[in-house]
mmCIF file with all atom_site columns, C-alpha atoms and ligand atoms in Angstrom:
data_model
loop_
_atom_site.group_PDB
_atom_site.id
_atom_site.type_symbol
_atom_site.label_atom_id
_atom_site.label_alt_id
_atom_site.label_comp_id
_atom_site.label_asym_id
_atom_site.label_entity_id
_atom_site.label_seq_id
_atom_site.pdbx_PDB_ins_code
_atom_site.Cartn_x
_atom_site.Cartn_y
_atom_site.Cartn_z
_atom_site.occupancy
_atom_site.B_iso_or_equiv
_atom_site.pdbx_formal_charge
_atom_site.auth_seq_id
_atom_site.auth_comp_id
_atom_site.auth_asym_id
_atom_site.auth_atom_id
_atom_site.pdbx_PDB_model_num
ATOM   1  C  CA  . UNK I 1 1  ? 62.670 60.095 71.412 1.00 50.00 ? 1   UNK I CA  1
ATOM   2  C  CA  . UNK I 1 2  ? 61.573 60.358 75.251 1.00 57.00 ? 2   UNK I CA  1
ATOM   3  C  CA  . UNK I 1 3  ? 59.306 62.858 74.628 1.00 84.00 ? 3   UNK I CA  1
ATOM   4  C  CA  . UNK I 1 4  ? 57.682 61.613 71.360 1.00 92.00 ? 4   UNK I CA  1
ATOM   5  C  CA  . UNK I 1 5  ? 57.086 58.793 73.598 1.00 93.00 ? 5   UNK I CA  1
ATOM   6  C  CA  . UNK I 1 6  ? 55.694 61.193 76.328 1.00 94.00 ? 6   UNK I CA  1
ATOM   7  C  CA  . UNK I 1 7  ? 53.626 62.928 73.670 1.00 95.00 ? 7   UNK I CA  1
ATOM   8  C  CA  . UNK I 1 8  ? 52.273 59.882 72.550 1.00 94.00 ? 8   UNK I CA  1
ATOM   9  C  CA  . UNK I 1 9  ? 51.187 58.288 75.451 1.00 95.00 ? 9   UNK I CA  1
ATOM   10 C  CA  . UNK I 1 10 ? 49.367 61.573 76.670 1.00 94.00 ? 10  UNK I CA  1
ATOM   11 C  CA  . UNK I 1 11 ? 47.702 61.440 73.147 1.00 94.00 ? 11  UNK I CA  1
ATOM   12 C  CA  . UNK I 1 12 ? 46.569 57.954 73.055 1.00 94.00 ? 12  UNK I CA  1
ATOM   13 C  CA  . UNK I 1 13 ? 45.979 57.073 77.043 1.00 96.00 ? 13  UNK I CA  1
ATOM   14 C  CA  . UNK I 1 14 ? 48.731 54.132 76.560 1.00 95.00 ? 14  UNK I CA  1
ATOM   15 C  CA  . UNK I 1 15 ? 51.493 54.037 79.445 1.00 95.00 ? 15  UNK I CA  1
ATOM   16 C  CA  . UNK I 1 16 ? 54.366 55.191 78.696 1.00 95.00 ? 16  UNK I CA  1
ATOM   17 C  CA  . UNK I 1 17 ? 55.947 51.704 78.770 1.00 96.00 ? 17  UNK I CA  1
ATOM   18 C  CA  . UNK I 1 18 ? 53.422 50.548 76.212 1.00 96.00 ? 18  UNK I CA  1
ATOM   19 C  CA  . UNK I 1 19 ? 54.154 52.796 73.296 1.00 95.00 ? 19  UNK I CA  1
ATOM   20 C  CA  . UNK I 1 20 ? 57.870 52.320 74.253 1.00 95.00 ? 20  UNK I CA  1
ATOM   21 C  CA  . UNK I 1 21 ? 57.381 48.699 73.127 1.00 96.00 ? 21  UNK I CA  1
ATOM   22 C  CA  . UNK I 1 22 ? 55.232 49.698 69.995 1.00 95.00 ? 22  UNK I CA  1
ATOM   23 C  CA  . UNK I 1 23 ? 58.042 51.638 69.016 1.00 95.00 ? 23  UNK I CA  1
ATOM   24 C  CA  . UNK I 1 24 ? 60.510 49.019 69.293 1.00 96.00 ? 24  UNK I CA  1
ATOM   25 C  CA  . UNK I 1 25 ? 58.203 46.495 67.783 1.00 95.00 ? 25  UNK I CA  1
ATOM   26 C  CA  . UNK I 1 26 ? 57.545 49.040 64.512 1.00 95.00 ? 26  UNK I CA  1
ATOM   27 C  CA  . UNK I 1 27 ? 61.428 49.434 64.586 1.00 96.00 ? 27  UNK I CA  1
ATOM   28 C  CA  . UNK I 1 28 ? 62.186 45.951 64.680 1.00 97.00 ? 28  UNK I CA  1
ATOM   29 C  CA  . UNK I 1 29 ? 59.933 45.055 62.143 1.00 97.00 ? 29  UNK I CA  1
ATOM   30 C  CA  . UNK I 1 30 ? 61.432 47.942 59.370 1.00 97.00 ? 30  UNK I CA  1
ATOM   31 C  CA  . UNK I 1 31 ? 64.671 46.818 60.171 1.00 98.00 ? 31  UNK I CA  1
ATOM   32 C  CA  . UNK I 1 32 ? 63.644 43.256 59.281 1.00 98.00 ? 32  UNK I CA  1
ATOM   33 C  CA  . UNK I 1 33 ? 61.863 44.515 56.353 1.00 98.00 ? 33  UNK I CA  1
ATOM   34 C  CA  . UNK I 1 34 ? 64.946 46.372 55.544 1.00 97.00 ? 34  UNK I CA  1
ATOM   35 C  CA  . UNK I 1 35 ? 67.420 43.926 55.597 1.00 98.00 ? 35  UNK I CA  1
ATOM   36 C  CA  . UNK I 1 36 ? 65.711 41.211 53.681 1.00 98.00 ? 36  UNK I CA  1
ATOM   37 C  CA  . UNK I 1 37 ? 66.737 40.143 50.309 1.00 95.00 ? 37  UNK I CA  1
ATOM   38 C  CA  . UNK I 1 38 ? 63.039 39.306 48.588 1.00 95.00 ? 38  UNK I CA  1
ATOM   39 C  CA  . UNK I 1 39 ? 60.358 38.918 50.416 1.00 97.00 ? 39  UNK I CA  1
ATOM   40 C  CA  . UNK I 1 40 ? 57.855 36.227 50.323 1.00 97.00 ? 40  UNK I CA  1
ATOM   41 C  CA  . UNK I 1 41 ? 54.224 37.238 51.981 1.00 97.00 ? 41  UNK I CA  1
ATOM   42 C  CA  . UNK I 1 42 ? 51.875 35.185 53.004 1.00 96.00 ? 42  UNK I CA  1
ATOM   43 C  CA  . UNK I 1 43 ? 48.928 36.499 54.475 1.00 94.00 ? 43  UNK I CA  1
ATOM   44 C  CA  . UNK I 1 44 ? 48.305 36.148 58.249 1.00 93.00 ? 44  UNK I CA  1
ATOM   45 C  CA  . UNK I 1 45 ? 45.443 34.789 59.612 1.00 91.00 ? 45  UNK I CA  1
ATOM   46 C  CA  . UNK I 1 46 ? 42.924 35.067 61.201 1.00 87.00 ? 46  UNK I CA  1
ATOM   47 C  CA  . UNK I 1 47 ? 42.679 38.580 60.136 1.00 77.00 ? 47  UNK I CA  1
ATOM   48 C  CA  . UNK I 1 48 ? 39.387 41.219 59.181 1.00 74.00 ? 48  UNK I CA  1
ATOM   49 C  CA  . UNK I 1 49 ? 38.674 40.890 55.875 1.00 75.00 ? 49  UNK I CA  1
ATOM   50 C  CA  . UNK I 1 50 ? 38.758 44.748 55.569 1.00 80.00 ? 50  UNK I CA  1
ATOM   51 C  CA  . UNK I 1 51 ? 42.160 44.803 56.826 1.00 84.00 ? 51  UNK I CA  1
ATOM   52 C  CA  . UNK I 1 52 ? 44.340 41.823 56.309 1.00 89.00 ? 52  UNK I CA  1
ATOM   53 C  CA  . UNK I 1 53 ? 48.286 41.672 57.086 1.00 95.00 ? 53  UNK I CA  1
ATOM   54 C  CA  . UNK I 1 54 ? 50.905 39.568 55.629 1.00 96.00 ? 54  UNK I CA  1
ATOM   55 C  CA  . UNK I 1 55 ? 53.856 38.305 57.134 1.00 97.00 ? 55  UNK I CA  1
ATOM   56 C  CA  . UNK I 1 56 ? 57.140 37.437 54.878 1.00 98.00 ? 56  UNK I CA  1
ATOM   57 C  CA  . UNK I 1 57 ? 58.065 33.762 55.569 1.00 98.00 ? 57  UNK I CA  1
ATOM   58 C  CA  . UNK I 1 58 ? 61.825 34.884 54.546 1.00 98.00 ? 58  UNK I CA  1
ATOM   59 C  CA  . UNK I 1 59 ? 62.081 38.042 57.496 1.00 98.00 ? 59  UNK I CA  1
ATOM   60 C  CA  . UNK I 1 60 ? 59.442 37.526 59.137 1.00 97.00 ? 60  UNK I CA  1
ATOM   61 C  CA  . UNK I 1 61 ? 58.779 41.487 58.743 1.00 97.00 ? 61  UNK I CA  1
ATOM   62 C  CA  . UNK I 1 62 ? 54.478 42.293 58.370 1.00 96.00 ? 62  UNK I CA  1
ATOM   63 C  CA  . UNK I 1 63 ? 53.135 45.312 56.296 1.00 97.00 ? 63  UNK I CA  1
ATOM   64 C  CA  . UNK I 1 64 ? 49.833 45.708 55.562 1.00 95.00 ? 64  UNK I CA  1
ATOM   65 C  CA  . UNK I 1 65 ? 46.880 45.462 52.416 1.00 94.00 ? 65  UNK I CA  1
ATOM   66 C  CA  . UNK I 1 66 ? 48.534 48.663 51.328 1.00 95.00 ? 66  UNK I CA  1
ATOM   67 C  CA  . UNK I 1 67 ? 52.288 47.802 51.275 1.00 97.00 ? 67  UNK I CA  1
ATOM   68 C  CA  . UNK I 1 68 ? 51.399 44.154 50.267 1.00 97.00 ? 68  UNK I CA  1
ATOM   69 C  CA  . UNK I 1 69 ? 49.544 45.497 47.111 1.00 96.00 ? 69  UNK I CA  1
ATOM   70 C  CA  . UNK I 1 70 ? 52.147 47.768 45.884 1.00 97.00 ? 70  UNK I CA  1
ATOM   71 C  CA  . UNK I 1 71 ? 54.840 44.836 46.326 1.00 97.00 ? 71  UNK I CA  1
ATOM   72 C  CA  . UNK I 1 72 ? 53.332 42.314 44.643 1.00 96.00 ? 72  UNK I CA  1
ATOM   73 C  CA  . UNK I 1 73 ? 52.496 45.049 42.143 1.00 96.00 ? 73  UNK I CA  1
ATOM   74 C  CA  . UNK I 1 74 ? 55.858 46.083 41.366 1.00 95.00 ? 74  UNK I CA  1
ATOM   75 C  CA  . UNK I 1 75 ? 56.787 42.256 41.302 1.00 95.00 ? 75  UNK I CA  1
ATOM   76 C  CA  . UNK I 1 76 ? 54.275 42.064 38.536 1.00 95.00 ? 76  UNK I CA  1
ATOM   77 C  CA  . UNK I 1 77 ? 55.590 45.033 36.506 1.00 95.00 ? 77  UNK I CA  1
ATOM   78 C  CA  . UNK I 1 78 ? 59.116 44.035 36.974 1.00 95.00 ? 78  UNK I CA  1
ATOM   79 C  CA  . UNK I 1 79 ? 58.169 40.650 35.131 1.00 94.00 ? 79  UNK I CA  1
ATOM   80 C  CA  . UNK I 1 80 ? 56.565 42.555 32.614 1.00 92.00 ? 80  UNK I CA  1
ATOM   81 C  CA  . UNK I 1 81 ? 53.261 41.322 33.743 1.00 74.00 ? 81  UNK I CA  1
ATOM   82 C  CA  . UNK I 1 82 ? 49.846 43.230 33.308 1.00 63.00 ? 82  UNK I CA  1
ATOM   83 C  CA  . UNK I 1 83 ? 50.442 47.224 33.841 1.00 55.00 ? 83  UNK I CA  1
ATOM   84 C  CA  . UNK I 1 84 ? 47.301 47.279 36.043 1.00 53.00 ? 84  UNK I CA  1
HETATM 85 ZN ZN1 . LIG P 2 .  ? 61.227 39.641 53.849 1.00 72.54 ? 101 LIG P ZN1 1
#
């Protein structure tokens, strides 16, 4: 992992200790998103409209637009909602 986190911070300028901390942060958050039962997301503001981000009020694990949609899509197929 040391030198993903080398490789990265040469890539993106960032000191090393910086995307050390993303890293934990993205790895906290799946692991919060992993563990939780049913999620409940609410979305988190203020946020660009283009790009909005919702936070589950259960875990407290984020995703974003994309990973939001496709939840609350399969939520709506599993209740035999609207096949859109
Ligand atoms: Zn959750």
């Amino acid at each position: 992992m040391a030198n993903g986190i080398e490789a990265l911070a040469n890539l993106t300028g960032l000191p090393e200790s910086e995307v050390q901390r993303i890293a934990d942060e993205v790895r906290a958050n799946l692991a919060r998103l992993n563990a939780c039962g049913a999620h409940t997301f609410v979305r988190i503001e203020p946020a660009p409209p283009t790009r909005p981000k919702y936070r589950c009020e259960a875990c407290g694990g984020a995703v974003d637009h994309h990973a939001y949609r496709w939840y609350a899509l399969g939520l709506e197929h599993a209740r035999g909602g609207a096949q859109s």
